[in-house]
Amino acid sequence: MQSVHGRSGVVYLLAALLTAPPMRSGEPVRARHGMVVAQEPLAADVGVEILKQGGNAIDAAIAVGFALAVTHPVAGNIGGGGFMLVRLANGRTAFLDFRECAPRRASRDMYLDSEGNPTKDSIFGWRSSGVPGSVAGFETAYQKFGSKPWANLVNPAILLARDGFPVSKSFSDSLHSAQEMLSADPESKRIFLRGGNLYREGEIFRQPELAGTLQRIAENGAKGFYAGETASRLAGAMAANGGLIAAEDLAAYKTIDRQPLTGTYRGYGIVTAPPPSAGGVGVLQILGMLTGTHYDSDGPDSVKAVHYEAEAMRRFYADRSEYLGDPDFYVVPVKPLLDPAYVAHRRKTIDPDRATPSGLVEPGLPKTLNAGVDWKESKQTTHYNVVDAKGNAVAVTYTLNNSYGNGITVPGLGFLLNDEMDDFSAKPGAPNMFGLLGSDANAIEPGKRPLSSMTPTIITRNGKFFMAVGAPGGSRITTGVTEVILDVLDFHMNPQAAVDLPRFHHQWRPDILYLQNGFSEQTAAALKAMGYEVEATGGVARVEAIVMNNGTLEGGTESRLSGKAAGY
Ligand code: GLY
């Protein structure tokens, strides 16, 4: 077993996220009634069709989720997990946490070798998977909000799996990139790599085993996944290969219905992801630290804007490393972290002219809180948004973690498994795949959910839907989503222009300001002169957004990808 080294994790992430330089169209897709923005066009079309048939945004979101599991297996899944944020037109909100959880046989040091060093078993192999949550999440969403027959929402995915769909250039490229990992598993090699005769653009890709698994879900709901043939095959394959997920883990899995985090920014209402996502705390802290700084006076992606945003990011990621984890297992100090006085204190430590070295920025809550005394209170991921004609909005981010998860397909079931266990902190101070550090708050415990960066967010204006936004991109999700929110709210950009703007990222450690290709030499030089270590990157969060503009829905999806904003 190899040790995971800090920078190698980051390099790994960058390789997974590497994208071509952005092509900018600048113009969003516009629609009057309903809209879906997703990272794969066939799945976006499935969602629009459900909306046209009178389904609501939640119906469409469920159908898109199942369709992406077929057409976008790099991240769309039934073997992973995620979060669904719902805001109904009447103001009711819900946050469905269907994040994977650690199996009962998981233990705190399970990814350390005999010398106490982290291994790669949290990323590769059968032991890297948490108990999948996506099917339970979609069923819970359906039970709470669905209006169309359940089977109608699964059927489009079954047809896409059974009859196949033409392989797009981006899917073909992605399979080529993942060839090494997928080849390591015989079932993945057989299905996704056609035994080594890789799919070319335009060829039809059929997944009969996955169609069978989806059929059982269509007929039996979540029981068609967590019990019966699917569960027994999955648990059997785990047992045969040294994995930890047992039939009891599957039977016990539950979606958790959490209160979304809420806040305000310049008169907009923000509804966002609570722990076990760090994302919502990140968005609200960063927006709070920027308030009153006039960070925006020189325009988007100016040296001043990048500096203030990066310093706010740096401070949030320091807090993230110490305080955030699964609130059902650890007292997460959300209120103290978002307390205006604390946020103002953090803001005051930002030097207007200089970068603050990360060595001088620590997790910032007072130590009495740090001890837990007063805290009690009440590589590849994908994101899509749906808004229906009534103004109901849904933002879903779900994932297998790495691209194609751990690369293992369960024999006979046709779906890939996640490697979400890597989102736990295997050891305090040891970075995970995304270079993120963690503490006890995010240590492994049976049944616990790993800390996430996924940040599905919905924004309101005057009590009505204004924006739905989210992204894949590992640790870069939270910063990418926050930047696009700022680009729309403060710089008045349309969602297409906002998602196409070059992005940047700082996560405290490593102490590096990542600038996406597209920033000028002068900007990079000015930031270096302020004390930043600057590194160019192709890997950024690929943000998807829908914005309501005077009664018209505008959708933006990154033009450097093959996603689609579709509406009617
Ligand atoms: N697996 C990526 C995340 O949840 O942040």
Coordinates of C-alpha atoms and ligand atoms in Angstrom, one line a residue:
M1 CA 0.0 0.0 0.0
Q2 CA 1.3 3.4 -0.8
S3 CA 1.2 6.5 1.4
V4 CA -0.8 9.5 0.2
H5 CA 1.4 12.6 0.0
G6 CA 0.0 16.0 0.3
R7 CA 0.7 17.6 -3.0
S8 CA 0.1 14.3 -4.9
G9 CA -3.5 14.5 -3.8
V10 CA -3.8 18.0 -5.3
V11 CA -2.1 16.9 -8.5
Y12 CA -4.5 14.0 -8.7
L13 CA -7.4 16.4 -8.4
L14 CA -6.0 18.7 -11.0
A15 CA -5.6 15.9 -13.5
A16 CA -9.2 14.8 -12.9
L17 CA -10.5 18.3 -13.4
L18 CA -8.3 19.5 -16.2
T19 CA -10.3 21.4 -18.7
A20 CA -9.6 23.2 -21.9
P21 CA -9.4 27.0 -21.7
P22 CA -12.9 28.5 -21.6
M23 CA -14.8 29.4 -24.7
R24 CA -17.0 32.3 -23.9
S25 CA -20.4 32.7 -25.5
G26 CA -21.6 35.1 -22.8
E27 CA -25.3 34.6 -23.5
P28 CA -27.5 32.4 -21.3
V29 CA -30.3 30.1 -22.6
R30 CA -33.7 31.8 -21.9
A31 CA -37.0 30.2 -21.2
R32 CA -40.4 31.5 -19.9
H33 CA -41.8 28.4 -18.0
G34 CA -39.3 25.9 -16.7
M35 CA -35.6 25.1 -17.0
V36 CA -33.1 22.4 -16.3
V37 CA -29.3 23.0 -16.3
A38 CA -27.3 19.8 -16.1
Q39 CA -23.9 18.6 -17.2
E40 CA -25.2 16.1 -19.7
P41 CA -27.7 17.1 -22.4
L42 CA -29.8 13.9 -22.6
A43 CA -30.5 14.1 -18.9
A44 CA -31.3 17.8 -19.1
D45 CA -33.8 17.0 -21.8
V46 CA -35.4 14.2 -19.7
G47 CA -36.0 16.8 -17.0
V48 CA -37.6 19.3 -19.4
E49 CA -39.9 16.6 -20.8
I50 CA -41.1 15.8 -17.2
L51 CA -41.8 19.5 -16.7
K52 CA -43.7 19.8 -20.0
Q53 CA -45.8 16.8 -18.9
G54 CA -46.8 18.8 -15.8
G55 CA -44.3 17.3 -13.4
N56 CA -43.0 19.7 -10.8
A57 CA -39.4 20.7 -10.3
I58 CA -38.9 17.8 -7.8
D59 CA -40.3 15.2 -10.2
A60 CA -37.9 16.5 -12.9
A61 CA -35.0 16.6 -10.5
I62 CA -35.5 12.9 -9.6
A63 CA -35.8 12.0 -13.3
V64 CA -32.6 13.9 -14.1
G65 CA -30.8 12.2 -11.3
F66 CA -31.7 8.8 -12.5
A67 CA -30.9 9.7 -16.1
L68 CA -27.5 11.1 -15.2
A69 CA -26.7 7.8 -13.5
V70 CA -27.0 6.3 -17.0
T71 CA -25.7 9.0 -19.4
H72 CA -23.0 10.6 -17.1
P73 CA -21.5 7.8 -15.1
V74 CA -18.4 9.8 -14.4
A75 CA -20.4 11.3 -11.6
G76 CA -24.2 10.7 -12.0
N77 CA -24.9 7.7 -9.9
I78 CA -27.0 5.3 -7.9
G79 CA -23.9 4.1 -6.1
G80 CA -23.0 7.4 -4.5
G81 CA -24.8 10.1 -2.6
G82 CA -25.4 13.8 -2.3
F83 CA -27.7 16.6 -1.3
M84 CA -31.0 18.0 -2.7
L85 CA -32.0 21.5 -1.8
V86 CA -35.6 22.4 -2.4
R87 CA -37.4 25.7 -2.3
L88 CA -41.0 25.7 -3.1
A89 CA -42.7 28.8 -4.6
N90 CA -44.6 29.2 -1.2
G91 CA -41.3 29.6 0.6
R92 CA -41.1 26.2 2.2
T93 CA -37.5 24.7 2.0
A94 CA -36.0 21.3 2.6
F95 CA -32.5 19.9 2.5
L96 CA -32.3 16.2 1.9
D97 CA -29.0 14.7 3.0
F98 CA -28.5 11.5 1.1
R99 CA -24.8 11.5 1.6
E100 CA -23.0 8.1 1.9
C101 CA -22.3 7.0 5.4
A102 CA -19.5 4.9 6.9
P103 CA -20.5 1.2 7.1
R104 CA -20.9 -0.3 10.6
R105 CA -17.6 -2.1 10.4
A106 CA -15.7 1.1 9.6
S107 CA -13.2 2.4 12.2
R108 CA -11.3 5.5 12.8
D109 CA -7.8 4.2 11.7
M110 CA -9.0 2.0 8.9
Y111 CA -6.9 3.8 6.3
L112 CA -3.6 4.0 8.2
D113 CA -0.8 1.5 7.7
S114 CA 1.2 -0.2 10.4
E115 CA 3.3 3.0 10.8
G116 CA 0.3 5.2 11.1
N117 CA 0.5 6.7 7.6
P118 CA -2.6 7.1 5.4
T119 CA -2.9 4.6 2.6
K120 CA -4.8 4.9 -0.7
D121 CA -7.5 2.4 0.4
S122 CA -9.8 5.4 1.0
I123 CA -9.7 6.1 -2.8
F124 CA -9.2 2.7 -4.5
G125 CA -10.7 -0.7 -3.8
W126 CA -13.8 -2.1 -2.3
R127 CA -13.1 -0.6 1.2
S128 CA -13.3 2.9 -0.1
S129 CA -17.1 3.0 -0.5
G130 CA -19.6 4.5 1.9
V131 CA -23.1 3.2 2.0
P132 CA -24.8 4.7 -1.1
G133 CA -27.6 7.2 -0.5
S134 CA -28.8 8.4 -3.9
V135 CA -31.8 6.1 -4.4
A136 CA -33.0 6.7 -0.8
G137 CA -32.6 10.4 -1.4
F138 CA -34.7 10.4 -4.6
E139 CA -37.4 8.3 -2.9
T140 CA -37.6 10.7 0.1
A141 CA -37.8 13.7 -2.3
Y142 CA -40.6 11.9 -4.1
Q143 CA -42.5 11.0 -0.9
K144 CA -42.3 14.6 0.3
F145 CA -42.9 16.5 -3.0
G146 CA -43.4 14.2 -5.9
S147 CA -46.6 14.5 -8.1
K148 CA -46.1 12.1 -11.1
P149 CA -46.1 8.3 -10.8
W150 CA -42.7 7.2 -9.5
A151 CA -42.1 4.8 -12.3
N152 CA -42.5 7.6 -14.8
L153 CA -39.5 9.3 -13.3
V154 CA -37.3 6.2 -13.5
N155 CA -38.5 5.0 -16.9
P156 CA -36.5 7.5 -19.0
A157 CA -33.3 6.3 -17.3
I158 CA -34.3 2.6 -17.9
L159 CA -34.8 3.3 -21.6
L160 CA -31.5 5.2 -21.9
A161 CA -29.7 2.2 -20.3
R162 CA -31.6 -0.5 -22.1
D163 CA -31.7 1.0 -25.6
G164 CA -28.5 2.9 -25.3
F165 CA -27.5 6.4 -26.3
P166 CA -24.9 7.8 -28.7
V167 CA -21.6 8.4 -27.0
S168 CA -20.7 12.1 -27.1
K169 CA -17.2 13.4 -27.6
S170 CA -16.9 14.4 -24.0
F171 CA -18.0 11.0 -22.7
S172 CA -15.6 9.2 -25.1
D173 CA -12.8 11.5 -23.9
S174 CA -13.7 10.9 -20.3
L175 CA -13.7 7.1 -20.7
H176 CA -10.3 7.4 -22.4
S177 CA -8.9 9.5 -19.5
A178 CA -10.3 7.0 -17.0
Q179 CA -9.0 3.9 -18.9
E180 CA -6.3 3.0 -16.4
M181 CA -8.6 3.0 -13.4
L182 CA -11.6 1.3 -15.1
S183 CA -9.3 -1.4 -16.6
A184 CA -8.4 -2.5 -13.1
D185 CA -11.9 -3.8 -12.5
P186 CA -13.0 -6.6 -14.8
E187 CA -16.7 -5.6 -14.7
S188 CA -15.9 -1.9 -15.3
K189 CA -13.5 -2.8 -18.2
R190 CA -16.2 -5.0 -19.8
I191 CA -19.0 -2.4 -19.5
F192 CA -17.4 1.0 -19.8
L193 CA -14.3 0.1 -21.9
R194 CA -16.0 -2.6 -24.0
G195 CA -13.2 -5.0 -22.9
G196 CA -10.6 -2.6 -24.2
N197 CA -12.2 -1.6 -27.5
L198 CA -13.0 1.9 -26.3
Y199 CA -16.2 3.6 -27.4
R200 CA -15.9 6.3 -30.0
E201 CA -18.1 9.3 -30.5
G202 CA -21.4 8.4 -32.1
E203 CA -21.4 4.7 -31.1
I204 CA -24.3 3.4 -29.0
F205 CA -23.6 2.6 -25.4
R206 CA -26.1 0.2 -23.8
Q207 CA -26.1 -0.9 -20.1
P208 CA -28.5 -3.8 -19.8
E209 CA -27.4 -4.7 -16.2
L210 CA -28.0 -1.1 -15.1
A211 CA -31.4 -1.2 -16.8
G212 CA -32.3 -4.2 -14.7
T213 CA -31.2 -2.5 -11.5
L214 CA -33.3 0.6 -12.4
Q215 CA -36.3 -1.6 -13.3
R216 CA -36.3 -3.0 -9.7
I217 CA -36.1 0.6 -8.4
A218 CA -39.0 1.6 -10.7
E219 CA -41.1 -1.3 -9.4
N220 CA -40.2 -1.3 -5.7
G221 CA -38.9 2.1 -4.9
A222 CA -35.8 2.3 -2.7
K223 CA -36.5 -1.2 -1.5
G224 CA -35.6 -2.2 -5.0
F225 CA -32.1 -1.1 -4.2
Y226 CA -31.6 -1.5 -0.4
A227 CA -33.3 -4.9 -0.2
G228 CA -33.8 -7.9 -2.6
E229 CA -31.6 -8.8 -5.4
T230 CA -29.6 -5.6 -5.7
A231 CA -28.8 -5.5 -2.0
S232 CA -27.9 -9.1 -1.8
R233 CA -25.6 -8.9 -4.9
L234 CA -24.0 -5.8 -3.6
A235 CA -23.4 -7.1 -0.1
G236 CA -22.2 -10.4 -1.5
A237 CA -19.7 -8.7 -3.8
M238 CA -18.5 -6.6 -0.9
A239 CA -18.0 -9.7 1.3
A240 CA -16.2 -11.5 -1.5
N241 CA -13.8 -8.6 -2.1
G242 CA -13.0 -7.4 1.4
G243 CA -15.4 -4.5 1.3
L244 CA -17.3 -3.4 4.4
I245 CA -20.8 -2.7 3.3
A246 CA -23.2 -5.4 4.5
A247 CA -26.9 -6.1 3.9
E248 CA -27.6 -4.5 7.3
D249 CA -25.9 -1.3 6.3
L250 CA -28.0 -1.1 3.2
A251 CA -31.2 -1.9 5.1
A252 CA -30.4 0.7 7.7
Y253 CA -29.6 3.6 5.3
K254 CA -31.9 6.6 5.7
T255 CA -32.1 10.1 4.0
I256 CA -31.8 12.8 6.6
D257 CA -34.2 15.8 6.3
R258 CA -32.2 18.7 7.6
Q259 CA -32.9 22.4 8.0
P260 CA -31.0 24.3 5.3
L261 CA -28.7 27.1 6.4
T262 CA -30.1 30.6 5.7
G263 CA -28.7 34.1 5.6
T264 CA -28.9 37.3 3.8
Y265 CA -26.6 39.3 1.6
R266 CA -27.3 42.7 0.2
G267 CA -31.0 42.2 0.5
Y268 CA -31.0 38.7 -1.1
G269 CA -32.0 35.6 0.9
I270 CA -29.5 32.8 0.8
V271 CA -30.7 29.2 1.3
T272 CA -27.8 26.8 1.4
A273 CA -26.3 23.5 2.5
P274 CA -25.9 22.8 6.3
P275 CA -23.4 20.3 7.7
P276 CA -22.3 17.6 6.9
S277 CA -21.6 20.0 4.0
A278 CA -19.1 22.7 4.8
G279 CA -20.4 24.5 1.7
G280 CA -23.1 26.6 3.2
V281 CA -21.0 27.8 6.1
G282 CA -18.4 28.7 3.5
V283 CA -20.7 30.7 1.3
L284 CA -22.2 32.6 4.3
Q285 CA -18.9 33.2 6.0
I286 CA -17.2 34.4 2.8
L287 CA -20.1 36.7 1.8
G288 CA -20.1 38.0 5.4
M289 CA -16.4 38.8 5.4
L290 CA -16.7 40.7 2.1
T291 CA -19.6 42.8 3.3
G292 CA -18.6 46.5 3.6
T293 CA -15.1 46.0 2.2
H294 CA -15.9 47.5 -1.3
Y295 CA -14.0 44.5 -2.6
D296 CA -16.0 44.9 -5.8
S297 CA -15.1 48.5 -6.7
D298 CA -12.6 47.5 -9.4
G299 CA -14.8 44.9 -11.1
P300 CA -14.9 41.1 -11.3
D301 CA -11.6 39.2 -11.3
S302 CA -9.8 42.5 -10.6
V303 CA -6.7 42.2 -8.3
K304 CA -8.7 43.8 -5.5
A305 CA -11.7 41.4 -5.9
V306 CA -9.5 38.4 -6.1
H307 CA -7.5 39.5 -3.0
Y308 CA -10.4 40.1 -0.7
E309 CA -12.3 36.9 -1.9
A310 CA -9.1 34.8 -1.5
E311 CA -8.5 36.1 2.0
A312 CA -12.0 35.3 3.0
M313 CA -11.7 31.8 1.5
R314 CA -8.4 31.3 3.3
R315 CA -10.1 32.1 6.7
F316 CA -13.1 29.9 6.0
Y317 CA -10.9 26.9 5.0
A318 CA -8.9 27.2 8.3
D319 CA -12.2 27.0 10.2
R320 CA -13.4 24.2 8.0
S321 CA -10.4 22.1 8.9
E322 CA -11.2 22.2 12.6
Y323 CA -14.8 22.6 13.3
L324 CA -16.9 21.0 10.5
G325 CA -18.1 17.4 10.3
D326 CA -21.3 15.4 10.6
P327 CA -23.6 17.2 13.1
D328 CA -25.1 13.9 14.2
F329 CA -21.7 12.8 15.6
Y330 CA -20.0 16.0 16.5
V331 CA -21.2 19.3 17.9
V332 CA -20.6 21.6 14.9
P333 CA -20.5 25.2 15.9
V334 CA -22.5 26.6 13.0
K335 CA -23.9 29.6 15.0
P336 CA -20.6 30.8 16.3
L337 CA -19.0 30.4 12.9
L338 CA -21.7 32.6 11.4
D339 CA -22.1 35.0 14.3
P340 CA -21.8 38.5 12.7
A341 CA -19.3 39.6 15.4
Y342 CA -17.1 36.6 14.7
V343 CA -17.3 37.2 10.9
A344 CA -16.5 40.9 11.5
H345 CA -13.5 39.9 13.6
R346 CA -12.2 37.7 10.8
R347 CA -12.9 40.5 8.2
K348 CA -10.8 42.9 10.3
T349 CA -7.7 40.6 10.0
I350 CA -7.7 41.0 6.2
D351 CA -4.9 43.4 5.2
P352 CA -6.1 45.5 2.3
D353 CA -2.7 45.4 0.6
R354 CA -1.1 42.1 1.5
A355 CA -1.8 38.4 1.5
T356 CA -1.8 37.0 5.0
P357 CA 0.4 33.9 5.1
S358 CA -1.7 30.8 6.0
G359 CA 0.8 30.2 8.8
L360 CA -0.7 33.3 10.5
V361 CA -4.3 32.2 10.0
E362 CA -5.7 29.6 12.4
P363 CA -9.2 28.3 13.0
G364 CA -10.6 31.3 14.7
L365 CA -13.2 30.5 17.3
P366 CA -12.3 31.2 21.0
K367 CA -10.7 28.2 22.6
T368 CA -13.6 27.8 25.1
L369 CA -15.8 27.1 22.1
N370 CA -13.0 25.0 20.6
A371 CA -13.3 22.7 23.5
G372 CA -17.0 22.2 22.6
V373 CA -18.3 23.9 25.8
D374 CA -20.8 26.4 24.4
W375 CA -21.4 24.9 21.0
K376 CA -24.6 23.1 21.7
E377 CA -27.4 24.6 19.6
S378 CA -30.5 23.8 18.6
K379 CA -13.0 14.3 -8.6
Q380 CA -16.0 14.1 -9.6
T381 CA -19.3 15.3 -8.7
T382 CA -22.1 16.7 -10.7
H383 CA -24.7 19.4 -10.1
Y384 CA -28.0 20.3 -11.7
N385 CA -30.7 22.8 -11.1
V386 CA -34.4 22.7 -12.0
V387 CA -37.0 25.5 -11.9
D388 CA -40.6 24.8 -12.8
A389 CA -43.4 27.2 -14.1
K390 CA -44.7 27.8 -10.6
G391 CA -41.4 28.9 -9.3
N392 CA -40.5 25.8 -7.3
A393 CA -36.7 25.3 -7.4
V394 CA -34.4 22.4 -6.8
A395 CA -30.6 22.3 -6.7
V396 CA -28.9 18.9 -6.5
T397 CA -25.3 18.0 -6.1
Y398 CA -24.4 14.3 -6.0
T399 CA -21.3 12.3 -6.5
L400 CA -19.2 9.2 -6.5
N401 CA -16.4 11.5 -5.2
N402 CA -13.6 10.7 -7.7
S403 CA -14.3 10.5 -11.4
Y404 CA -16.1 7.1 -11.9
G405 CA -15.8 6.7 -8.1
N406 CA -13.5 3.9 -7.1
G407 CA -13.8 2.5 -10.7
I408 CA -15.5 -0.7 -9.4
T409 CA -18.8 -1.9 -11.0
V410 CA -20.8 -4.3 -9.0
P411 CA -21.1 -7.5 -11.0
G412 CA -24.5 -8.0 -12.5
L413 CA -25.8 -4.6 -11.3
G414 CA -24.1 -2.3 -13.8
F415 CA -23.4 0.7 -11.5
L416 CA -20.2 2.1 -10.2
L417 CA -19.3 2.5 -6.5
N418 CA -18.2 5.6 -4.7
D419 CA -15.0 6.3 -2.9
E420 CA -16.6 8.8 -0.6
M421 CA -14.7 7.4 2.5
D422 CA -11.8 9.6 1.3
D423 CA -13.8 12.7 2.3
F424 CA -13.3 11.7 5.9
S425 CA -10.1 12.8 7.6
A426 CA -8.1 9.5 7.8
K427 CA -5.7 11.2 10.2
P428 CA -5.6 14.7 11.6
G429 CA -3.2 16.9 9.6
A430 CA -3.0 14.4 6.7
P431 CA -4.5 15.9 3.5
N432 CA -7.2 13.9 1.6
M433 CA -7.4 13.7 -2.2
F434 CA -8.4 17.3 -2.4
G435 CA -5.6 18.5 -0.1
L436 CA -8.1 19.2 2.6
L437 CA -7.2 18.8 6.2
G438 CA -9.5 17.6 9.0
S439 CA -9.8 17.0 12.7
D440 CA -11.8 14.9 15.1
A441 CA -14.9 16.6 13.7
N442 CA -14.4 14.6 10.5
A443 CA -12.9 11.4 11.9
I444 CA -14.3 8.1 10.7
E445 CA -17.1 6.5 12.8
P446 CA -19.6 3.9 11.9
G447 CA -22.7 5.4 10.4
K448 CA -21.2 8.9 10.2
R449 CA -21.3 11.0 7.0
P450 CA -18.1 12.5 5.7
L451 CA -17.7 16.2 5.5
S452 CA -18.5 17.5 2.0
S453 CA -17.8 20.6 0.0
M454 CA -21.0 20.3 -2.1
T455 CA -22.9 23.5 -2.0
P456 CA -26.3 23.5 -3.6
T457 CA -27.7 27.0 -3.0
I458 CA -30.9 28.8 -3.8
I459 CA -31.2 32.6 -3.6
T460 CA -34.3 34.7 -3.3
R461 CA -35.2 38.3 -3.9
N462 CA -38.3 39.8 -2.4
G463 CA -39.3 36.4 -1.2
K464 CA -39.3 34.9 -4.7
F465 CA -36.9 32.6 -6.5
F466 CA -33.9 34.4 -7.9
M467 CA -31.1 32.0 -8.5
A468 CA -30.2 28.3 -8.2
V469 CA -26.5 27.4 -8.3
G470 CA -24.1 24.6 -7.5
A471 CA -21.1 22.8 -8.9
P472 CA -18.8 19.7 -8.9
G473 CA -15.1 20.2 -8.2
G474 CA -14.0 18.8 -4.9
S475 CA -12.7 21.4 -2.5
R476 CA -13.1 24.0 -5.2
I477 CA -16.9 23.7 -5.2
T478 CA -17.6 26.1 -2.4
T479 CA -15.3 28.8 -3.8
G480 CA -16.6 28.4 -7.3
V481 CA -20.2 28.6 -6.2
T482 CA -19.5 31.7 -4.1
E483 CA -17.7 33.4 -6.9
V484 CA -20.6 32.9 -9.3
I485 CA -23.0 34.2 -6.7
L486 CA -20.9 37.3 -6.3
D487 CA -20.6 37.7 -10.1
V488 CA -24.4 37.7 -10.4
L489 CA -25.3 39.6 -7.3
D490 CA -22.5 42.2 -7.1
F491 CA -21.2 42.4 -10.7
H492 CA -24.7 42.0 -12.3
M493 CA -23.5 39.4 -14.8
N494 CA -25.9 37.0 -16.4
P495 CA -25.4 33.3 -15.4
Q496 CA -23.6 32.3 -18.6
A497 CA -21.1 35.1 -18.4
A498 CA -20.7 34.4 -14.7
V499 CA -19.9 30.7 -15.1
D500 CA -17.5 31.4 -17.9
L501 CA -15.5 34.0 -16.0
P502 CA -12.0 32.6 -15.0
R503 CA -12.1 31.5 -11.4
F504 CA -9.6 31.3 -8.6
H505 CA -9.4 29.3 -5.4
H506 CA -7.6 29.4 -2.1
Q507 CA -8.1 26.8 0.6
W508 CA -5.7 27.9 3.3
R509 CA -3.5 24.9 3.0
P510 CA -1.6 24.5 0.7
D511 CA -0.9 28.3 0.8
I512 CA -1.4 28.7 -2.9
L513 CA -3.7 31.0 -4.9
Y514 CA -4.9 28.9 -7.9
L515 CA -5.8 31.1 -10.9
Q516 CA -7.6 29.5 -13.7
N517 CA -6.1 29.8 -17.2
G518 CA -7.5 33.1 -18.5
F519 CA -6.2 35.5 -15.9
S520 CA -3.8 38.0 -17.4
E521 CA -0.1 38.0 -16.6
Q522 CA -0.5 41.4 -15.0
T523 CA -3.1 40.2 -12.6
A524 CA -1.0 37.2 -11.6
A525 CA 2.1 39.5 -11.2
A526 CA 0.2 42.0 -9.1
L527 CA -1.1 39.2 -6.8
K528 CA 2.4 37.8 -6.5
A529 CA 3.6 41.2 -5.5
M530 CA 1.0 41.2 -2.7
G531 CA 2.6 38.1 -1.3
Y532 CA 0.6 35.3 -2.9
E533 CA 2.1 32.1 -4.2
V534 CA 0.2 31.9 -7.5
E535 CA -0.3 28.7 -9.5
A536 CA -2.1 28.4 -12.8
T537 CA -4.7 25.7 -13.0
G538 CA -7.1 24.3 -15.5
G539 CA -9.1 22.6 -12.7
V540 CA -12.0 24.6 -11.3
A541 CA -15.5 24.1 -10.1
R542 CA -17.8 23.8 -13.1
V543 CA -20.7 25.9 -12.0
E544 CA -24.3 25.5 -13.2
A545 CA -26.7 28.3 -12.6
I546 CA -30.3 29.5 -13.3
V547 CA -31.3 33.1 -12.6
M548 CA -34.7 34.7 -12.8
N549 CA -34.5 38.0 -14.8
N550 CA -37.7 40.0 -15.0
G551 CA -39.9 36.9 -15.5
T552 CA -37.5 35.1 -17.8
L553 CA -35.4 32.1 -16.6
E554 CA -31.7 32.4 -17.7
G555 CA -29.5 29.3 -17.6
G556 CA -25.7 29.2 -17.6
T557 CA -23.7 26.1 -18.0
E558 CA -20.0 26.1 -18.5
S559 CA -19.2 26.4 -22.2
R560 CA -16.0 24.5 -21.7
L561 CA -18.1 21.4 -21.0
S562 CA -20.8 19.5 -22.8
G563 CA -23.6 20.5 -20.4
K564 CA -26.9 21.9 -21.3
A565 CA -29.3 24.6 -20.2
A566 CA -32.7 23.5 -21.6
G567 CA -36.1 25.1 -21.0
Y568 CA -39.5 25.7 -22.5
Ligands
GLY1 N1 -16.9 14.3 -2.7 C1 -16.8 15.7 -2.8 C2 -17.5 16.4 -1.7 O1 -18.5 15.9 -1.2 O2 -17.1 17.4 -1.3

